[in-house]
Short mmCIF file of N, CA and C in Angstrom, two decimals:
data_model
loop_
_atom_site.label_atom_id
_atom_site.label_comp_id
_atom_site.label_asym_id
_atom_site.label_seq_id
_atom_site.Cartn_x
_atom_site.Cartn_y
_atom_site.Cartn_z
N MET A 1 0.84 -1.17 0.00
CA MET A 1 0.00 0.00 0.00
C MET A 1 0.89 1.24 0.00
N VAL A 2 0.59 2.17 -0.87
CA VAL A 2 1.32 3.42 -0.95
C VAL A 2 0.39 4.54 -0.50
N ASN A 3 0.88 5.38 0.40
CA ASN A 3 0.10 6.51 0.90
C ASN A 3 0.69 7.81 0.38
N LYS A 4 -0.18 8.77 0.15
CA LYS A 4 0.26 10.07 -0.34
C LYS A 4 -0.23 11.15 0.62
N VAL A 5 0.69 11.99 1.07
CA VAL A 5 0.36 13.19 1.83
C VAL A 5 0.49 14.33 0.84
N GLU A 6 -0.64 14.95 0.52
CA GLU A 6 -0.68 15.94 -0.54
C GLU A 6 -0.66 17.35 0.03
N SER A 7 0.14 18.20 -0.57
CA SER A 7 0.18 19.62 -0.20
C SER A 7 -0.76 20.38 -1.12
N ILE A 8 -1.57 21.25 -0.52
CA ILE A 8 -2.56 22.00 -1.30
C ILE A 8 -2.41 23.48 -0.99
N ASP A 9 -2.39 24.30 -2.03
CA ASP A 9 -2.40 25.75 -1.90
C ASP A 9 -3.87 26.15 -1.73
N LEU A 10 -4.27 26.49 -0.52
CA LEU A 10 -5.67 26.79 -0.24
C LEU A 10 -6.14 28.08 -0.92
N PHE A 11 -5.24 29.02 -1.12
CA PHE A 11 -5.60 30.27 -1.77
C PHE A 11 -5.99 30.05 -3.23
N ARG A 12 -5.21 29.20 -3.91
CA ARG A 12 -5.46 28.94 -5.33
C ARG A 12 -6.26 27.66 -5.55
N ASP A 13 -6.54 26.91 -4.46
CA ASP A 13 -7.25 25.63 -4.55
C ASP A 13 -6.58 24.71 -5.58
N ALA A 14 -5.26 24.57 -5.40
CA ALA A 14 -4.49 23.75 -6.34
C ALA A 14 -3.50 22.88 -5.59
N SER A 15 -3.24 21.72 -6.14
CA SER A 15 -2.27 20.80 -5.56
C SER A 15 -0.86 21.30 -5.84
N LEU A 16 0.03 21.11 -4.86
CA LEU A 16 1.44 21.46 -5.03
C LEU A 16 2.21 20.14 -5.16
N ALA A 17 2.17 19.56 -6.33
CA ALA A 17 2.71 18.22 -6.56
C ALA A 17 4.18 18.10 -6.17
N SER A 18 4.92 19.18 -6.29
CA SER A 18 6.35 19.12 -5.96
C SER A 18 6.59 18.87 -4.47
N ARG A 19 5.56 19.12 -3.64
CA ARG A 19 5.71 18.93 -2.20
C ARG A 19 5.02 17.67 -1.70
N ASP A 20 4.43 16.87 -2.58
CA ASP A 20 3.76 15.65 -2.15
C ASP A 20 4.74 14.70 -1.49
N VAL A 21 4.27 14.01 -0.47
CA VAL A 21 5.08 13.03 0.25
C VAL A 21 4.47 11.66 0.00
N TRP A 22 5.28 10.75 -0.53
CA TRP A 22 4.83 9.38 -0.79
C TRP A 22 5.50 8.46 0.22
N THR A 23 4.74 7.55 0.78
CA THR A 23 5.30 6.60 1.74
C THR A 23 4.61 5.25 1.59
N ASN A 24 5.34 4.20 1.86
CA ASN A 24 4.79 2.85 1.81
C ASN A 24 4.24 2.43 3.16
N TYR A 25 4.25 3.32 4.13
CA TYR A 25 3.88 2.97 5.49
C TYR A 25 2.65 3.76 5.93
N VAL A 26 2.06 3.33 7.02
CA VAL A 26 0.91 4.01 7.59
C VAL A 26 1.38 5.34 8.18
N VAL A 27 0.64 6.41 7.93
CA VAL A 27 0.95 7.73 8.47
C VAL A 27 -0.06 8.03 9.57
N SER A 28 0.43 8.31 10.79
CA SER A 28 -0.50 8.60 11.89
C SER A 28 -0.62 10.09 12.18
N SER A 29 0.39 10.88 11.81
CA SER A 29 0.27 12.33 11.99
C SER A 29 1.19 13.06 11.02
N VAL A 30 0.79 14.28 10.71
CA VAL A 30 1.57 15.16 9.84
C VAL A 30 1.57 16.54 10.49
N ASP A 31 2.72 17.20 10.48
CA ASP A 31 2.81 18.56 11.00
C ASP A 31 3.68 19.37 10.05
N VAL A 32 3.48 20.67 10.01
CA VAL A 32 4.26 21.55 9.14
C VAL A 32 4.91 22.64 9.99
N ASP A 33 6.21 22.83 9.80
CA ASP A 33 6.92 23.91 10.47
C ASP A 33 6.48 25.23 9.85
N GLN A 34 5.88 26.09 10.64
CA GLN A 34 5.31 27.33 10.13
C GLN A 34 6.35 28.34 9.69
N THR A 35 7.61 28.13 10.07
CA THR A 35 8.64 29.10 9.69
C THR A 35 9.32 28.76 8.38
N ASN A 36 9.36 27.47 7.99
CA ASN A 36 10.09 27.11 6.78
C ASN A 36 9.36 26.10 5.88
N GLY A 37 8.18 25.65 6.28
CA GLY A 37 7.40 24.75 5.45
C GLY A 37 7.83 23.30 5.47
N GLN A 38 8.79 22.94 6.31
CA GLN A 38 9.20 21.54 6.37
C GLN A 38 8.05 20.69 6.92
N ILE A 39 7.94 19.47 6.41
CA ILE A 39 6.85 18.57 6.78
C ILE A 39 7.39 17.46 7.67
N LEU A 40 6.71 17.23 8.79
CA LEU A 40 7.08 16.17 9.73
C LEU A 40 6.02 15.07 9.65
N VAL A 41 6.42 13.85 9.32
CA VAL A 41 5.50 12.73 9.13
C VAL A 41 5.82 11.66 10.17
N THR A 42 4.78 11.17 10.86
CA THR A 42 4.95 10.10 11.85
C THR A 42 4.41 8.80 11.28
N GLU A 43 5.24 7.76 11.29
CA GLU A 43 4.87 6.45 10.77
C GLU A 43 5.04 5.41 11.88
N PRO A 44 3.93 4.92 12.47
CA PRO A 44 4.06 3.96 13.57
C PRO A 44 4.69 2.63 13.14
N PHE A 45 4.46 2.22 11.90
CA PHE A 45 5.06 1.00 11.36
C PHE A 45 5.95 1.41 10.20
N HIS A 46 7.26 1.44 10.42
CA HIS A 46 8.14 1.92 9.36
C HIS A 46 8.76 0.78 8.55
N CYS A 47 8.75 -0.42 9.08
CA CYS A 47 9.31 -1.57 8.38
C CYS A 47 8.27 -2.68 8.33
N ALA A 48 8.22 -3.40 7.23
CA ALA A 48 7.26 -4.50 7.10
C ALA A 48 7.53 -5.55 8.17
N GLY A 49 6.50 -5.90 8.93
CA GLY A 49 6.63 -6.94 9.94
C GLY A 49 7.33 -6.49 11.22
N PHE A 50 7.60 -5.19 11.35
CA PHE A 50 8.30 -4.69 12.54
C PHE A 50 7.64 -3.40 12.98
N MET A 51 7.34 -3.28 14.26
CA MET A 51 6.68 -2.09 14.77
C MET A 51 7.68 -1.02 15.17
N GLY A 52 8.76 -0.90 14.42
CA GLY A 52 9.80 0.05 14.76
C GLY A 52 9.34 1.49 14.75
N GLY A 53 8.69 1.91 13.72
CA GLY A 53 8.21 3.28 13.64
C GLY A 53 9.31 4.27 13.32
N ALA A 54 8.89 5.43 12.82
CA ALA A 54 9.85 6.47 12.46
C ALA A 54 9.16 7.81 12.41
N VAL A 55 9.98 8.85 12.51
CA VAL A 55 9.55 10.23 12.32
C VAL A 55 10.46 10.78 11.23
N THR A 56 9.86 11.31 10.16
CA THR A 56 10.63 11.79 9.03
C THR A 56 10.36 13.27 8.81
N LEU A 57 11.43 14.05 8.70
CA LEU A 57 11.35 15.47 8.39
C LEU A 57 11.68 15.63 6.92
N ARG A 58 10.77 16.26 6.18
CA ARG A 58 10.95 16.43 4.73
C ARG A 58 10.97 17.92 4.41
N SER A 59 11.90 18.28 3.53
CA SER A 59 12.06 19.67 3.13
C SER A 59 11.16 20.00 1.95
N GLN A 60 10.93 21.30 1.74
CA GLN A 60 10.22 21.75 0.53
C GLN A 60 11.09 21.60 -0.70
N ALA A 61 12.39 21.72 -0.52
CA ALA A 61 13.31 21.71 -1.65
C ALA A 61 14.39 20.65 -1.43
N PRO A 62 14.97 20.14 -2.51
CA PRO A 62 16.07 19.17 -2.35
C PRO A 62 17.36 19.87 -1.94
N ASN A 63 18.26 19.08 -1.40
CA ASN A 63 19.62 19.54 -1.09
C ASN A 63 19.66 20.72 -0.12
N VAL A 64 19.04 20.55 1.01
CA VAL A 64 19.07 21.57 2.06
C VAL A 64 19.68 20.97 3.31
N GLN A 65 19.78 21.75 4.38
CA GLN A 65 20.28 21.25 5.65
C GLN A 65 19.09 20.93 6.55
N LEU A 66 19.02 19.66 6.98
CA LEU A 66 17.99 19.20 7.89
C LEU A 66 18.65 18.48 9.06
N TRP A 67 18.29 18.84 10.25
CA TRP A 67 18.78 18.17 11.45
C TRP A 67 20.29 17.94 11.41
N GLY A 68 21.03 18.97 11.03
CA GLY A 68 22.48 18.90 11.05
C GLY A 68 23.10 18.17 9.87
N MET A 69 22.30 17.70 8.91
CA MET A 69 22.82 16.99 7.74
C MET A 69 22.66 17.90 6.52
N SER A 70 23.73 18.01 5.71
CA SER A 70 23.70 18.88 4.53
C SER A 70 23.29 18.11 3.29
N ASN A 71 22.76 18.83 2.31
CA ASN A 71 22.42 18.31 0.99
C ASN A 71 21.48 17.11 1.04
N VAL A 72 20.41 17.22 1.79
CA VAL A 72 19.41 16.16 1.87
C VAL A 72 18.02 16.77 1.64
N SER A 73 17.06 15.93 1.30
CA SER A 73 15.68 16.41 1.16
C SER A 73 14.80 15.83 2.26
N SER A 74 15.28 14.78 2.96
CA SER A 74 14.54 14.24 4.10
C SER A 74 15.49 13.52 5.05
N VAL A 75 15.10 13.49 6.32
CA VAL A 75 15.86 12.79 7.35
C VAL A 75 14.87 11.97 8.17
N THR A 76 15.18 10.68 8.35
CA THR A 76 14.31 9.80 9.12
C THR A 76 14.96 9.49 10.46
N PHE A 77 14.19 9.64 11.52
CA PHE A 77 14.65 9.40 12.88
C PHE A 77 13.97 8.13 13.39
N GLN A 78 14.77 7.06 13.65
CA GLN A 78 14.23 5.79 14.13
C GLN A 78 14.85 5.33 15.43
N ASN A 79 16.13 5.57 15.60
CA ASN A 79 16.88 5.05 16.75
C ASN A 79 17.40 6.18 17.62
N ILE A 80 17.43 5.90 18.92
CA ILE A 80 18.00 6.83 19.87
C ILE A 80 19.19 6.11 20.50
N PRO A 81 20.40 6.56 20.24
CA PRO A 81 21.56 5.88 20.82
C PRO A 81 21.40 5.71 22.33
N GLU A 82 21.62 4.51 22.80
CA GLU A 82 21.54 4.13 24.22
C GLU A 82 20.12 4.16 24.78
N HIS A 83 19.10 4.42 23.93
CA HIS A 83 17.72 4.48 24.42
C HIS A 83 16.76 3.69 23.54
N TYR A 84 17.27 2.79 22.71
CA TYR A 84 16.46 1.92 21.87
C TYR A 84 15.79 2.66 20.71
N SER A 85 15.04 1.93 19.95
CA SER A 85 14.35 2.47 18.78
C SER A 85 13.00 3.05 19.17
N LEU A 86 12.47 3.87 18.29
CA LEU A 86 11.08 4.29 18.45
C LEU A 86 10.22 3.04 18.29
N PHE A 87 9.17 2.96 19.09
CA PHE A 87 8.29 1.79 19.05
C PHE A 87 6.85 2.27 18.99
N TYR A 88 6.27 2.24 17.82
CA TYR A 88 4.89 2.64 17.57
C TYR A 88 4.65 4.11 17.95
N PRO A 89 5.44 5.05 17.39
CA PRO A 89 5.17 6.47 17.65
C PRO A 89 3.88 6.87 16.95
N LEU A 90 2.98 7.51 17.67
CA LEU A 90 1.70 7.89 17.10
C LEU A 90 1.62 9.36 16.70
N ASP A 91 2.46 10.21 17.29
CA ASP A 91 2.34 11.62 17.01
C ASP A 91 3.70 12.30 17.16
N ALA A 92 3.93 13.32 16.37
CA ALA A 92 5.12 14.17 16.51
C ALA A 92 4.73 15.56 16.04
N LYS A 93 5.15 16.55 16.79
CA LYS A 93 4.81 17.93 16.46
C LYS A 93 6.05 18.81 16.58
N ILE A 94 6.07 19.86 15.76
CA ILE A 94 7.19 20.80 15.72
C ILE A 94 6.86 22.00 16.62
N ASP A 95 7.79 22.35 17.50
CA ASP A 95 7.72 23.61 18.25
C ASP A 95 8.67 24.57 17.55
N TYR A 96 8.14 25.29 16.57
CA TYR A 96 8.96 26.16 15.73
C TYR A 96 9.58 27.31 16.52
N ALA A 97 8.96 27.71 17.61
CA ALA A 97 9.47 28.84 18.39
C ALA A 97 10.71 28.45 19.21
N HIS A 98 10.83 27.18 19.57
CA HIS A 98 11.95 26.74 20.41
C HIS A 98 12.83 25.70 19.73
N HIS A 99 12.69 25.53 18.42
CA HIS A 99 13.53 24.63 17.63
C HIS A 99 13.55 23.22 18.21
N ALA A 100 12.34 22.68 18.42
CA ALA A 100 12.24 21.34 19.00
C ALA A 100 11.17 20.53 18.28
N VAL A 101 11.30 19.22 18.36
CA VAL A 101 10.27 18.29 17.91
C VAL A 101 9.91 17.42 19.10
N TRP A 102 8.62 17.30 19.38
CA TRP A 102 8.11 16.46 20.45
C TRP A 102 7.52 15.20 19.83
N ILE A 103 7.89 14.02 20.34
CA ILE A 103 7.43 12.75 19.80
C ILE A 103 6.70 11.96 20.89
N ALA A 104 5.49 11.49 20.58
CA ALA A 104 4.76 10.56 21.47
C ALA A 104 5.18 9.16 21.05
N ASP A 105 6.19 8.62 21.72
CA ASP A 105 6.71 7.28 21.45
C ASP A 105 5.85 6.29 22.23
N SER A 106 4.68 6.00 21.70
CA SER A 106 3.62 5.30 22.43
C SER A 106 4.02 3.93 22.92
N GLY A 107 4.63 3.13 22.07
CA GLY A 107 5.00 1.76 22.45
C GLY A 107 6.04 1.70 23.55
N ASN A 108 6.84 2.74 23.70
CA ASN A 108 7.85 2.79 24.77
C ASN A 108 7.37 3.60 25.97
N ASN A 109 6.11 4.06 25.95
CA ASN A 109 5.53 4.84 27.07
C ASN A 109 6.38 6.04 27.44
N ARG A 110 6.76 6.83 26.44
CA ARG A 110 7.60 7.99 26.72
C ARG A 110 7.34 9.10 25.71
N VAL A 111 7.79 10.28 26.08
CA VAL A 111 7.76 11.44 25.20
C VAL A 111 9.19 11.90 25.02
N ILE A 112 9.56 12.18 23.78
CA ILE A 112 10.94 12.55 23.45
C ILE A 112 10.95 13.97 22.91
N LYS A 113 11.93 14.75 23.35
CA LYS A 113 12.13 16.10 22.83
C LYS A 113 13.45 16.13 22.06
N LEU A 114 13.36 16.47 20.76
CA LEU A 114 14.54 16.56 19.90
C LEU A 114 14.86 18.02 19.60
N ASP A 115 16.12 18.33 19.47
CA ASP A 115 16.57 19.63 19.00
C ASP A 115 16.52 19.58 17.47
N THR A 116 15.81 20.49 16.82
CA THR A 116 15.67 20.43 15.36
C THR A 116 16.91 20.91 14.62
N VAL A 117 17.81 21.57 15.29
CA VAL A 117 19.01 22.04 14.62
C VAL A 117 19.95 20.88 14.30
N ASP A 118 20.19 20.00 15.27
CA ASP A 118 21.16 18.92 15.05
C ASP A 118 20.59 17.52 15.32
N ALA A 119 19.30 17.40 15.57
CA ALA A 119 18.62 16.12 15.82
C ALA A 119 19.13 15.41 17.06
N GLU A 120 19.68 16.15 17.99
CA GLU A 120 20.11 15.57 19.26
C GLU A 120 18.92 15.45 20.19
N VAL A 121 18.90 14.38 20.98
CA VAL A 121 17.85 14.20 21.96
C VAL A 121 18.10 15.17 23.10
N GLU A 122 17.15 16.08 23.33
CA GLU A 122 17.27 17.01 24.45
C GLU A 122 16.84 16.33 25.74
N SER A 123 15.72 15.61 25.67
CA SER A 123 15.17 14.99 26.87
C SER A 123 14.30 13.80 26.50
N ILE A 124 14.20 12.86 27.43
CA ILE A 124 13.28 11.74 27.32
C ILE A 124 12.49 11.71 28.62
N PHE A 125 11.16 11.75 28.48
CA PHE A 125 10.28 11.75 29.64
C PHE A 125 9.51 10.44 29.64
N ASP A 126 9.79 9.58 30.60
CA ASP A 126 9.07 8.31 30.69
C ASP A 126 8.54 8.13 32.11
N ASP A 127 7.78 7.10 32.33
CA ASP A 127 7.18 6.80 33.63
C ASP A 127 6.21 7.87 34.11
N MET A 128 5.72 8.73 33.21
CA MET A 128 4.74 9.73 33.63
C MET A 128 3.33 9.27 33.31
N CYS A 129 3.20 8.30 32.40
CA CYS A 129 1.88 7.86 31.96
C CYS A 129 2.03 6.55 31.20
N VAL A 130 0.90 6.04 30.72
CA VAL A 130 0.90 4.85 29.89
C VAL A 130 0.42 5.24 28.51
N PHE A 131 1.12 4.83 27.51
CA PHE A 131 0.72 4.98 26.11
C PHE A 131 0.37 6.42 25.73
N PRO A 132 1.36 7.32 25.62
CA PRO A 132 1.07 8.68 25.15
C PRO A 132 0.55 8.65 23.72
N LEU A 133 -0.58 9.29 23.49
CA LEU A 133 -1.24 9.27 22.18
C LEU A 133 -0.93 10.48 21.32
N ALA A 134 -0.83 11.64 21.95
CA ALA A 134 -0.69 12.87 21.19
C ALA A 134 0.11 13.89 21.98
N VAL A 135 0.78 14.77 21.24
CA VAL A 135 1.54 15.86 21.85
C VAL A 135 1.13 17.17 21.19
N ALA A 136 1.14 18.25 21.97
CA ALA A 136 0.84 19.59 21.45
C ALA A 136 1.82 20.55 22.11
N PRO A 137 2.81 21.05 21.35
CA PRO A 137 3.79 21.97 21.94
C PRO A 137 3.14 23.24 22.45
N ASP A 138 3.66 23.72 23.57
CA ASP A 138 3.27 25.02 24.10
C ASP A 138 4.34 26.01 23.62
N VAL A 139 4.08 26.69 22.52
CA VAL A 139 5.10 27.57 21.93
C VAL A 139 5.39 28.78 22.79
N ASN A 140 4.55 29.07 23.77
CA ASN A 140 4.82 30.19 24.68
C ASN A 140 5.90 29.85 25.69
N THR A 141 5.90 28.63 26.19
CA THR A 141 6.83 28.26 27.26
C THR A 141 7.91 27.27 26.85
N GLY A 142 7.74 26.60 25.71
CA GLY A 142 8.69 25.56 25.31
C GLY A 142 8.33 24.20 25.87
N GLY A 143 7.22 24.12 26.57
CA GLY A 143 6.76 22.86 27.13
C GLY A 143 5.86 22.12 26.16
N VAL A 144 5.11 21.16 26.69
CA VAL A 144 4.25 20.34 25.84
C VAL A 144 3.05 19.85 26.64
N PHE A 145 1.94 19.65 25.94
CA PHE A 145 0.77 18.99 26.50
C PHE A 145 0.75 17.58 25.93
N VAL A 146 0.50 16.60 26.79
CA VAL A 146 0.52 15.19 26.36
C VAL A 146 -0.83 14.57 26.69
N ARG A 147 -1.44 13.94 25.70
CA ARG A 147 -2.65 13.15 25.95
C ARG A 147 -2.22 11.71 26.05
N ALA A 148 -2.62 11.05 27.15
CA ALA A 148 -2.16 9.68 27.41
C ALA A 148 -3.19 8.94 28.26
N TYR A 149 -2.77 7.83 28.81
CA TYR A 149 -3.59 7.06 29.74
C TYR A 149 -2.86 6.90 31.06
N GLU A 150 -3.62 6.92 32.15
CA GLU A 150 -3.08 6.59 33.47
C GLU A 150 -3.30 5.11 33.75
N SER A 151 -4.40 4.58 33.22
CA SER A 151 -4.74 3.16 33.35
C SER A 151 -5.59 2.79 32.15
N LEU A 152 -6.09 1.58 32.13
CA LEU A 152 -6.83 1.08 30.99
C LEU A 152 -8.04 1.94 30.63
N ASP A 153 -8.72 2.50 31.63
CA ASP A 153 -9.92 3.28 31.34
C ASP A 153 -9.86 4.72 31.87
N THR A 154 -8.68 5.17 32.25
CA THR A 154 -8.52 6.54 32.74
C THR A 154 -7.53 7.30 31.86
N GLY A 155 -8.07 8.27 31.13
CA GLY A 155 -7.22 9.10 30.29
C GLY A 155 -6.70 10.28 31.08
N CYS A 156 -5.68 10.94 30.52
CA CYS A 156 -5.14 12.12 31.20
C CYS A 156 -4.55 13.08 30.17
N ILE A 157 -4.51 14.33 30.56
CA ILE A 157 -3.80 15.38 29.82
C ILE A 157 -2.76 15.91 30.80
N ILE A 158 -1.51 15.86 30.38
CA ILE A 158 -0.40 16.26 31.25
C ILE A 158 0.31 17.46 30.60
N ALA A 159 0.61 18.47 31.39
CA ALA A 159 1.40 19.61 30.92
C ALA A 159 2.80 19.49 31.50
N LEU A 160 3.79 19.54 30.62
CA LEU A 160 5.20 19.53 31.03
C LEU A 160 5.82 20.87 30.65
N ASP A 161 6.68 21.39 31.53
CA ASP A 161 7.39 22.61 31.14
C ASP A 161 8.57 22.22 30.26
N SER A 162 9.37 23.19 29.85
CA SER A 162 10.45 22.92 28.89
C SER A 162 11.51 21.96 29.42
N SER A 163 11.62 21.82 30.74
CA SER A 163 12.59 20.88 31.30
C SER A 163 11.95 19.55 31.67
N GLY A 164 10.66 19.39 31.38
CA GLY A 164 10.00 18.11 31.62
C GLY A 164 9.32 17.97 32.96
N VAL A 165 9.25 19.05 33.72
CA VAL A 165 8.59 19.01 35.02
C VAL A 165 7.08 19.11 34.80
N GLU A 166 6.33 18.19 35.40
CA GLU A 166 4.88 18.20 35.27
C GLU A 166 4.30 19.41 36.00
N THR A 167 3.56 20.25 35.27
CA THR A 167 2.99 21.45 35.87
C THR A 167 1.52 21.25 36.24
N PHE A 168 0.82 20.40 35.53
CA PHE A 168 -0.52 20.01 35.94
C PHE A 168 -0.94 18.76 35.20
N ARG A 169 -2.00 18.12 35.72
CA ARG A 169 -2.54 16.89 35.15
C ARG A 169 -4.05 16.90 35.34
N VAL A 170 -4.77 16.54 34.30
CA VAL A 170 -6.21 16.39 34.36
C VAL A 170 -6.52 14.95 33.98
N SER A 171 -7.24 14.25 34.87
CA SER A 171 -7.62 12.87 34.59
C SER A 171 -9.10 12.82 34.28
N TYR A 172 -9.50 11.84 33.46
CA TYR A 172 -10.91 11.69 33.11
C TYR A 172 -11.20 10.23 32.83
N ASP A 173 -12.46 9.86 33.02
CA ASP A 173 -12.91 8.50 32.74
C ASP A 173 -13.03 8.39 31.23
N ASP A 174 -12.21 7.56 30.62
CA ASP A 174 -12.16 7.44 29.18
C ASP A 174 -13.39 6.73 28.61
N ARG A 175 -14.20 6.15 29.47
CA ARG A 175 -15.41 5.46 29.00
C ARG A 175 -16.55 6.44 28.77
N VAL A 176 -16.39 7.70 29.22
CA VAL A 176 -17.43 8.70 29.07
C VAL A 176 -17.03 9.64 27.92
N PRO A 177 -17.85 9.72 26.87
CA PRO A 177 -17.50 10.63 25.77
C PRO A 177 -17.50 12.09 26.23
N ILE A 178 -16.48 12.80 25.86
CA ILE A 178 -16.37 14.22 26.18
C ILE A 178 -16.25 14.97 24.87
N GLU A 179 -17.07 15.99 24.69
CA GLU A 179 -17.08 16.76 23.45
C GLU A 179 -16.85 18.23 23.78
N SER A 180 -16.46 18.98 22.78
CA SER A 180 -16.27 20.41 22.95
C SER A 180 -17.08 21.16 21.90
N ILE A 181 -17.80 22.17 22.34
CA ILE A 181 -18.49 23.07 21.43
C ILE A 181 -18.07 24.47 21.83
N GLY A 182 -17.32 25.12 20.98
CA GLY A 182 -16.79 26.43 21.33
C GLY A 182 -15.87 26.31 22.53
N GLY A 183 -16.12 27.07 23.57
CA GLY A 183 -15.29 27.01 24.77
C GLY A 183 -15.91 26.18 25.87
N ALA A 184 -17.08 25.58 25.60
CA ALA A 184 -17.78 24.82 26.66
C ALA A 184 -17.54 23.32 26.50
N TRP A 185 -17.22 22.64 27.59
CA TRP A 185 -17.03 21.19 27.58
C TRP A 185 -18.23 20.54 28.25
N TYR A 186 -18.66 19.44 27.69
CA TYR A 186 -19.77 18.73 28.30
C TYR A 186 -19.60 17.23 28.14
N SER A 187 -20.28 16.48 28.96
CA SER A 187 -20.27 15.02 28.91
C SER A 187 -21.71 14.56 28.77
N ASP A 188 -21.93 13.51 27.98
CA ASP A 188 -23.30 13.07 27.77
C ASP A 188 -23.68 11.86 28.61
N SER A 189 -23.08 11.74 29.78
CA SER A 189 -23.46 10.60 30.64
C SER A 189 -24.25 11.08 31.85
#
């Protein structure tokens, strides 16, 4: 199966074929760096028959500098020296204001913060939750919001500051649907 992530110029309602991303793997999230247009793609299954997973940063143009490597059009991040491989990463987001990428490495129950300049691991946050599903950078503080589980039926939203210190946590019963309309939250149970 081949998947295509298509770039569209919303102003002209036209496809930008030169920026299309083709992959043979399942794509679980896509993010775009608002400062330079680079595309970050999260693939939970990066190899056939192996749940290794990968996060790939793709440039708008060929032969540029990405994550400290020159003359490339994409860089794939799969392994962390001394910290094993990514295992079923479900989400990765760019914090363009603080030159970081946050990865929800779900299978390893951890969140990883990468420096986007040289692809060095800034921090690894584990043992804070079970199965992190999504990350949302806080571009004001350099921290991150993490959606995860505390247990099989208890979800949580955790806020970490830029150094990984938990600043708050909200837990909820994951069996109860929660919806948002505007600024009001409600539950239908």
